[in-house]
Coordinates of C-alpha atoms in Angstrom, one line a residue:
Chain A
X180 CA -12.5 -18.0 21.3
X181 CA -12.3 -14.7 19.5
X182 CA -9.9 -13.8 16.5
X183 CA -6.8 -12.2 17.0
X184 CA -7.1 -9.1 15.0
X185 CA -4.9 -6.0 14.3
X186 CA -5.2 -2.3 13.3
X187 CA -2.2 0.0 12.0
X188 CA -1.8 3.0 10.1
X189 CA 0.8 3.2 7.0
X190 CA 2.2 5.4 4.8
X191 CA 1.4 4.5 0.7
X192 CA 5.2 3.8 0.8
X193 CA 4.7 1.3 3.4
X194 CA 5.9 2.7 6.7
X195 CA 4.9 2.3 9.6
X196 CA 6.9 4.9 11.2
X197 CA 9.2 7.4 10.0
X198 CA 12.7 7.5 9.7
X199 CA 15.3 8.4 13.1
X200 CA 13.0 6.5 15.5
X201 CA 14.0 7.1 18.5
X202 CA 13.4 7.1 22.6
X203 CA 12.3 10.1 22.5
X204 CA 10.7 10.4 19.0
X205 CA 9.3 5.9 18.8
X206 CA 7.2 7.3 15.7
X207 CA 10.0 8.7 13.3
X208 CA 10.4 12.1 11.2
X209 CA 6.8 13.0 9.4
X210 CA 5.3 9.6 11.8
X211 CA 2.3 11.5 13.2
X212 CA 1.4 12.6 9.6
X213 CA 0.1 8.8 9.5
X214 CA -1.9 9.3 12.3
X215 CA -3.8 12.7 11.3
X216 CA -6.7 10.5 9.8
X217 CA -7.6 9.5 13.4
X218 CA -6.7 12.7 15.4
X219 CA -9.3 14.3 13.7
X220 CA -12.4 11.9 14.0
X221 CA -14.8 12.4 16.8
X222 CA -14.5 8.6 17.8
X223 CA -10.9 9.0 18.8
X224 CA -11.0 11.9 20.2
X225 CA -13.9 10.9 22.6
X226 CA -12.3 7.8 23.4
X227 CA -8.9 9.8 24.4
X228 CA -11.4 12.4 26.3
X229 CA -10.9 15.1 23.9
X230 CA -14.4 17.1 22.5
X231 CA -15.4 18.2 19.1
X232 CA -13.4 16.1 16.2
X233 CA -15.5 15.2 12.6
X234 CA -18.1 12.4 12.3
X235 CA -17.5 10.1 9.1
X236 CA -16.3 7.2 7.6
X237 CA -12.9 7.2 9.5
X238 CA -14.5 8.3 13.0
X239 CA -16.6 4.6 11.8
X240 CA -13.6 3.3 11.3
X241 CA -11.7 4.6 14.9
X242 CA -14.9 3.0 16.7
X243 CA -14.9 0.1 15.0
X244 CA -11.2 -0.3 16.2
X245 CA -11.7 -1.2 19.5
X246 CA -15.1 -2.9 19.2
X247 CA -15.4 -6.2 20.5
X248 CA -11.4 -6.4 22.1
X249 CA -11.0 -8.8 24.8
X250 CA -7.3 -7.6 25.5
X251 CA -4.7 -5.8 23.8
X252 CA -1.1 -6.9 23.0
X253 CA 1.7 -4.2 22.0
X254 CA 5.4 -4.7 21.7
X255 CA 7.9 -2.7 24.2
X256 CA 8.6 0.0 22.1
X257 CA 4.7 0.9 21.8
X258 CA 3.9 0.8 25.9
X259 CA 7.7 2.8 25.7
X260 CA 10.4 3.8 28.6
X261 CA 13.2 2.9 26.4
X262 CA 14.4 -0.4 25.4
X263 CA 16.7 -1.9 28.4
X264 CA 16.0 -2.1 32.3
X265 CA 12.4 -0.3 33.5
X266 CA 12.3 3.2 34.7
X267 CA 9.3 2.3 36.8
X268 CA 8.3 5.5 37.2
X269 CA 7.3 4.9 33.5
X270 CA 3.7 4.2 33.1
X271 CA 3.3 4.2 29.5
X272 CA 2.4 7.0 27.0
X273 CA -1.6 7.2 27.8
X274 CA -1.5 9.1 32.0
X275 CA -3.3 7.5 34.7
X276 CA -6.1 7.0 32.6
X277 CA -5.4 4.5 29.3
X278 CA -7.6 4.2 26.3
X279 CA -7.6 0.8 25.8
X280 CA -10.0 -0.3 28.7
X281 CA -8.9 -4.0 29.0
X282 CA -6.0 -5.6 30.0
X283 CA -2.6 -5.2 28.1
X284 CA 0.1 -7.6 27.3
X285 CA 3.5 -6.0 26.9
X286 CA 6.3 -7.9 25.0
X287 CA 9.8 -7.4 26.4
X288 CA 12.4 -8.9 27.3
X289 CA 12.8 -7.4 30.8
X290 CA 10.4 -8.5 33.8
X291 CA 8.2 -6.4 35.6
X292 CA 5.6 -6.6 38.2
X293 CA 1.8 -6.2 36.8
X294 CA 0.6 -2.1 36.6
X295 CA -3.3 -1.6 37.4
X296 CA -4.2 1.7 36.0
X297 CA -7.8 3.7 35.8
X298 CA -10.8 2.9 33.7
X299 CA -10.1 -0.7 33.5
X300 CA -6.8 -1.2 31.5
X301 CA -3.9 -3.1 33.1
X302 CA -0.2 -3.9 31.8
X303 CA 1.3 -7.3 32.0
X304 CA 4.8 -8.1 31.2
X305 CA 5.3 -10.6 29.2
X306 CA 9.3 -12.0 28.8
X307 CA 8.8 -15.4 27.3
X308 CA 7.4 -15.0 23.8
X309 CA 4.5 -14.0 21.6
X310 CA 2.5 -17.2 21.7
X311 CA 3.1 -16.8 25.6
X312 CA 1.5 -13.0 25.0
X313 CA -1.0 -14.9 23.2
X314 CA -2.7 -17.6 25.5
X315 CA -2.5 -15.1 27.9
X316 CA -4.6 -12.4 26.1
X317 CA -6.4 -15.0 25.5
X318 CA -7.8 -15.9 28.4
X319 CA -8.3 -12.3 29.6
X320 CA -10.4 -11.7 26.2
X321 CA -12.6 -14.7 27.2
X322 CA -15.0 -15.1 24.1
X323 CA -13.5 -11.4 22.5
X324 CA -11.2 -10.9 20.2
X325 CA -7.6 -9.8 20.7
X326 CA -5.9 -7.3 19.4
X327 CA -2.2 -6.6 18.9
X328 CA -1.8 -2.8 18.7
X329 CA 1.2 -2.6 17.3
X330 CA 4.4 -1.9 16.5
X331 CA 5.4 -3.0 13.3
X332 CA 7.5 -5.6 15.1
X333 CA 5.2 -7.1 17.1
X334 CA 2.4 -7.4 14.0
X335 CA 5.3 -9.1 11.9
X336 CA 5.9 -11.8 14.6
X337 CA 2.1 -12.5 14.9
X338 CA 1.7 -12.9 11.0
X339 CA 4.7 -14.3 10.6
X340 CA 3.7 -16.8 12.7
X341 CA 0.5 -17.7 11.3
X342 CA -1.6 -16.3 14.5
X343 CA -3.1 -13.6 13.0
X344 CA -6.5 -13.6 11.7
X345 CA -7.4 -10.9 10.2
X346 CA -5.3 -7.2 9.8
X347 CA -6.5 -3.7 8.8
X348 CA -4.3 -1.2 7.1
X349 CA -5.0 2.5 7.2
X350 CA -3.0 3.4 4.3
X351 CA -2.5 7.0 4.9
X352 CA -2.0 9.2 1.4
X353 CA 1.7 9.9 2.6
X354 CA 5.0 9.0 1.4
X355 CA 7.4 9.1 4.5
X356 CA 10.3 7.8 2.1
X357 CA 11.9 5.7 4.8
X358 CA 11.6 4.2 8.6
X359 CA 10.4 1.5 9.9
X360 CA 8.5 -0.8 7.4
X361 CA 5.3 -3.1 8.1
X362 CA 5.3 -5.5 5.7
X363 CA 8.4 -7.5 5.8
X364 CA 10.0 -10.7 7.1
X365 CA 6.5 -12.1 7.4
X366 CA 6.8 -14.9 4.6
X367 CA 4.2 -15.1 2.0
X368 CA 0.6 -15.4 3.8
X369 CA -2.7 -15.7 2.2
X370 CA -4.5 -12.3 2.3
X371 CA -7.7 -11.5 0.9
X372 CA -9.3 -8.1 0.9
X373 CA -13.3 -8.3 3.2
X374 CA -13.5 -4.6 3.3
X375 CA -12.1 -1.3 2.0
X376 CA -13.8 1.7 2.7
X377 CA -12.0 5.4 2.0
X378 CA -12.3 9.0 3.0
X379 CA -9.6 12.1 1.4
X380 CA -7.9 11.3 4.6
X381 CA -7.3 7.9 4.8
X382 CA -8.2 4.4 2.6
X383 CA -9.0 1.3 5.3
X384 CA -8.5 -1.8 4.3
X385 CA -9.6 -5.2 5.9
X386 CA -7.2 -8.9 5.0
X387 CA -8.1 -11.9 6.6
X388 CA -5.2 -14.3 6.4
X389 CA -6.2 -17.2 5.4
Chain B
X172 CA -5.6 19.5 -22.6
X173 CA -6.2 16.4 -20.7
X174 CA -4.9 14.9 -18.2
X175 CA -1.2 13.3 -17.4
X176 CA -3.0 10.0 -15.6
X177 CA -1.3 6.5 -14.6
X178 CA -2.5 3.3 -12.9
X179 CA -0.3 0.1 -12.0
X180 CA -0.6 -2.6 -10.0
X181 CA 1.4 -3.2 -7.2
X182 CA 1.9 -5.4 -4.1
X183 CA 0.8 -4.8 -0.5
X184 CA 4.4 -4.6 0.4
X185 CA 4.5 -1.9 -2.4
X186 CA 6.4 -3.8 -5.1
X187 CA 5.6 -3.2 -9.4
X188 CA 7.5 -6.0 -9.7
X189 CA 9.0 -9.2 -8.3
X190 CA 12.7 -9.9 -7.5
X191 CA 15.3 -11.0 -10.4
X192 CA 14.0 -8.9 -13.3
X193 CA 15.7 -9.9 -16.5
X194 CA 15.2 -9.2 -20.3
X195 CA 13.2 -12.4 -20.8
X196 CA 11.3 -11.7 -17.6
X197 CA 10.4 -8.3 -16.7
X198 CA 8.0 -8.4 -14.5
X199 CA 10.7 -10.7 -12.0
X200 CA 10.1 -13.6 -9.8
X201 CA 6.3 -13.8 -8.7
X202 CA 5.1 -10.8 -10.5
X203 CA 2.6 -12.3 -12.1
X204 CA 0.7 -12.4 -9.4
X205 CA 0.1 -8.7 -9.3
X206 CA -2.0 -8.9 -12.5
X207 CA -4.1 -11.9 -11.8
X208 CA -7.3 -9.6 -10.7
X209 CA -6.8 -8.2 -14.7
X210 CA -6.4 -11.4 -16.4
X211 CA -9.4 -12.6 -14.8
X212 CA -12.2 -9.8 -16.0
X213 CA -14.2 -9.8 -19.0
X214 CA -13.3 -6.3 -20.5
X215 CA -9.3 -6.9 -19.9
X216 CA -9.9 -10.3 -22.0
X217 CA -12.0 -8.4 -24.8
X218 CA -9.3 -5.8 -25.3
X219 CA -6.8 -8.4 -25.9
X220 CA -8.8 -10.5 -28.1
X221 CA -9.9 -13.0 -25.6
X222 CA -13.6 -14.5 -25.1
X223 CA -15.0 -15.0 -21.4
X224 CA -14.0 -13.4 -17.5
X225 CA -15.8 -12.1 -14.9
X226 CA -17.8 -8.9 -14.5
X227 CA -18.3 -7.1 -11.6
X228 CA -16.1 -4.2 -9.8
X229 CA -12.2 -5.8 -11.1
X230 CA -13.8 -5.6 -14.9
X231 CA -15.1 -1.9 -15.0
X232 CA -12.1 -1.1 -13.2
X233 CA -10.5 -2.7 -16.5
X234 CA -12.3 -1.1 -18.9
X235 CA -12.6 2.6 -17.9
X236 CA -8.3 2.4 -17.4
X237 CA -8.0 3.1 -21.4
X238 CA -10.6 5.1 -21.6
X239 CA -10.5 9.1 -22.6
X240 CA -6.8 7.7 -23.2
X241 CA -5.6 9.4 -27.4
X242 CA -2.1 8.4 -26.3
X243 CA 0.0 6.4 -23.9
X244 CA 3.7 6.8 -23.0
X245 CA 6.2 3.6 -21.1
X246 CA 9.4 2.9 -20.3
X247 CA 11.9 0.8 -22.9
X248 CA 11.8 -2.5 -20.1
X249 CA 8.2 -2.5 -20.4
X250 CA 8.1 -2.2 -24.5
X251 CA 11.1 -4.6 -24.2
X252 CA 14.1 -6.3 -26.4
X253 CA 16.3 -5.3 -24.1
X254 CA 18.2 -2.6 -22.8
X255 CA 21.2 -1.7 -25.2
X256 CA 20.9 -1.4 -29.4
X257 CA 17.4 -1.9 -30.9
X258 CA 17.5 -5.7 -32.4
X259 CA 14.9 -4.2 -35.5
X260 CA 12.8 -7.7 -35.4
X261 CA 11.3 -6.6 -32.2
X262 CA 7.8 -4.8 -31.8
X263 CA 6.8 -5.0 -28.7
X264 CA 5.4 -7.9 -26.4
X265 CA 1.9 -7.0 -27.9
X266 CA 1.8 -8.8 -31.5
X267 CA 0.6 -7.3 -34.7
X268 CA -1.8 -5.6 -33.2
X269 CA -1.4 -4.0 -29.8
X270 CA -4.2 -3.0 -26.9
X271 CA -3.3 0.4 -26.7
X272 CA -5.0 1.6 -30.3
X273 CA -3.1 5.1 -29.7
X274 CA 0.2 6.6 -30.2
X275 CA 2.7 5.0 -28.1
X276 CA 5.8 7.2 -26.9
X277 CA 8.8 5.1 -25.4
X278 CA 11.0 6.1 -23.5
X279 CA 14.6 5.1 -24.7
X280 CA 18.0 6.2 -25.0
X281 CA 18.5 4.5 -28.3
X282 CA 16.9 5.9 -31.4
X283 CA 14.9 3.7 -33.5
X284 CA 12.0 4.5 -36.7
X285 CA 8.4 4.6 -35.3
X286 CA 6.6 1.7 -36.0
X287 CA 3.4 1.7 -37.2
X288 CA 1.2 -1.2 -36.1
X289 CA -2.6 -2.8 -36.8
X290 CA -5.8 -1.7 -35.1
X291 CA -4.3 2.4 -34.5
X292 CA -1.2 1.5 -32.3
X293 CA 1.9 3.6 -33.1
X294 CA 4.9 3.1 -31.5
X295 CA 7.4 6.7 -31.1
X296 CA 10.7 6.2 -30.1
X297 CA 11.9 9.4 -27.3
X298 CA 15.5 9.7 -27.1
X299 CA 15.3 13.6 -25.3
X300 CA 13.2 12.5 -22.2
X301 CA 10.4 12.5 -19.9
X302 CA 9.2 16.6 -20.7
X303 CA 9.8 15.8 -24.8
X304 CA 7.8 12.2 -24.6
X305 CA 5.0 13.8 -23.3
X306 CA 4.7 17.3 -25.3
X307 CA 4.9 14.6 -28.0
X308 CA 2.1 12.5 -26.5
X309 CA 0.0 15.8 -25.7
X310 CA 0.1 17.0 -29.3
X311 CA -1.4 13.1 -30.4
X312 CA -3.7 13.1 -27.5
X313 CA -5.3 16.2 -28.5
X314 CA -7.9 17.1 -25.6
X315 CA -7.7 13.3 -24.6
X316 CA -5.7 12.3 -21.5
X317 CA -1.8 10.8 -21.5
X318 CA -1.6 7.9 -19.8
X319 CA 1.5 6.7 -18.4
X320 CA 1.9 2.7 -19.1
X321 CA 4.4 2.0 -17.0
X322 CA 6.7 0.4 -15.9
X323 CA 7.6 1.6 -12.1
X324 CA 10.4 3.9 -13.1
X325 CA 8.7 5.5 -15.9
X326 CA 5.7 6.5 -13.3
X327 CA 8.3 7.7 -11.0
X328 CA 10.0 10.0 -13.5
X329 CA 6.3 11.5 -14.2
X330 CA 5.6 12.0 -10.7
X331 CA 9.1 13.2 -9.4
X332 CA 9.0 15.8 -11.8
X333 CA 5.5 16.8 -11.1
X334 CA 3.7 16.2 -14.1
X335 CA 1.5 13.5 -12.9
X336 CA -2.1 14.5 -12.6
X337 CA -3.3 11.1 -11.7
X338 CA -2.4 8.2 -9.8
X339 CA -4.7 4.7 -9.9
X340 CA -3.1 2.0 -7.6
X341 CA -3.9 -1.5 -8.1
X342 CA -3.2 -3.2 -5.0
X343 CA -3.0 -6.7 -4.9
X344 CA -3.1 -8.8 -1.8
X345 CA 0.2 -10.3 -2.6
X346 CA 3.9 -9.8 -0.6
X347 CA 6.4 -10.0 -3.1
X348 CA 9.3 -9.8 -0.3
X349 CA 11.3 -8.4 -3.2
X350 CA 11.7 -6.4 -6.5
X351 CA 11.1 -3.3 -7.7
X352 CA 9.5 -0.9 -5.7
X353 CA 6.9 1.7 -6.9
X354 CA 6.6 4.2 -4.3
X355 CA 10.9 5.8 -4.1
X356 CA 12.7 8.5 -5.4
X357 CA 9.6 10.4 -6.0
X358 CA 9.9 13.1 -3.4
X359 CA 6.7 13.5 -1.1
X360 CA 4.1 14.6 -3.4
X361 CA 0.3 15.8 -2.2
X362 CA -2.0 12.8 -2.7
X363 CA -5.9 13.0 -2.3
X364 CA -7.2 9.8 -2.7
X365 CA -10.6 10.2 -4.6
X366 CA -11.6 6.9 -5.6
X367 CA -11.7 3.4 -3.9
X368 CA -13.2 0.2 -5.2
X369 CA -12.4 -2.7 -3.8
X370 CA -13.1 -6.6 -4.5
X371 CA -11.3 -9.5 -2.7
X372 CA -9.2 -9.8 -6.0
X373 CA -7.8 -6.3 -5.8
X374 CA -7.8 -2.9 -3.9
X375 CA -8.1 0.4 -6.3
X376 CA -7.3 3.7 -4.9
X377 CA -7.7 6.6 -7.3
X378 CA -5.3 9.4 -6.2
X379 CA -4.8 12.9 -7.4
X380 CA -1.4 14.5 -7.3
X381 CA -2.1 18.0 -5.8

């Protein structure tokens, strides 16, 4: 069985997305600034189908990501189409064509049949519960590890719960002064630091909870 | 001139120090914990009189914080005896003989004598604020840097009103879940990050204030 891992980018102040989330706007005021780090590695941008980009230690980092995941779990707001009943013409944020390459577990708390998309990723609906998400990515991972992709929500119910094994932070030199924050309501686990590796853009830092 | 620096440690959920801060306990509930990869290293202990600790990454970290330092300004909370009239017995947390072998400007609205102390440490009493304390400190600094002792909202005053130079963060792999944060009221200053060290003890970005 592989570890159940996760990835997320953060401000310095600790955010995870800016303030006035919205439908529309599920990142927050000054959100994508978090992201710029990764929108300009050559990594991503391959593995979005974009050219060009800048080789480095956070284009390393980007491929790293996604190295060795089984399956992927996101919460509702991630996969998106608003929080209550489906829109099912809503296939997610990623086209015909998702990144992830695996199947996807999707925590919400409103049923929908299974969506099989291009290039091997598929989204599964899952209503009853994280550790339900869980097993579930688990099998579909097989001897790979799992990775929850975010939100902030749905990385707080993991380590709240004690299921996570290990958690990088891309602490992004910003300071988005409020939105939605990553690190609370998840107790008081054990972290310890196995990696930190920085660029001007970014500083990446590895926890296994212990 | 030198440089305006500063370098705290903090939590991973961004906090300088714990909940239910009082005169007796400053550093609140927990926030000990922040400076436990410190306490630990060899050059911390030698600077504070103290035999033993460890080498290695955490230690030189230690030792190059005071260095290039010819003065060093804090907050009243963090040169304590509490927060209204000066009770004259009090000199500080530090003994006869302070760390900080430099000028020491603190920032208080109550006007005191300086003090003068063993081993070079001076203590300056500011009553006329942040832009006074550190003209004062830049005149006993000479072409030596300023550093900026703490506590959080000392820093934030510094960096707020753009004077900060230099930023070192000390990240411990702690939640505090509470306290008082480092990272608010400061506006959204340029940061570069420039240096980062790691050890499982502690994560230490380096930023400059652009």
């Amino acid at each position: 069985m592989g570890s159940l891992r996760s990835q997320i980018s953060i401000s310095l102040d600790g955010y995870a997305a800016g303030p006035e989330q919205s439908v529309e706007n599920p990142i927050g005021i000054g959100g994508m600034r978090l992201h710029e780090w990764v929108f300009a590695t050559r990594s991503w941008r391959a593995q979005h189908g974009q050219e060009g980009g800048e080789d480095g230690v956070d284009s390393d980092i980007a491929a790293r990501a996604s190295e060795g995941v089984g399956a992927v779990i996101m919460g509702r707001r991630m996969f998106g189409g608003g929080e209550g009943e489906w829109d099912l013409a809503w296939k997610g944020w990623w086209g015909d064509e998702p990144p992830f390459r695996v199947p996807v577990f999707v925590l919400t708390h409103h049923p929908r049949e299974p969506l099989e998309m291009d290039g091997g990723t598929s989204f599964t609906f899952v209503t009853d519960g994280v550790e339900s998400a869980l097993s579930q990515a688990r099998e579909a991972a097989g001897e790979q590890d799992v990775m929850v992709a975010g939100g902030a929500s749905a990385i707080q119910q993991y380590l709240a719960a004690g299921l996570l094994d290990e958690l990088q932070l891309h602490i992004a030199p910003v300071l988005l002064g409020g939105g939605e924050r990553l690190l609370e309501n998840v107790g008081d686990p054990r972290l310890e630091p196995v990696e930190v590796v920085g660029s001007p853009a970014a500083t990446h830092v590895t926890y296994r909870v212990l």
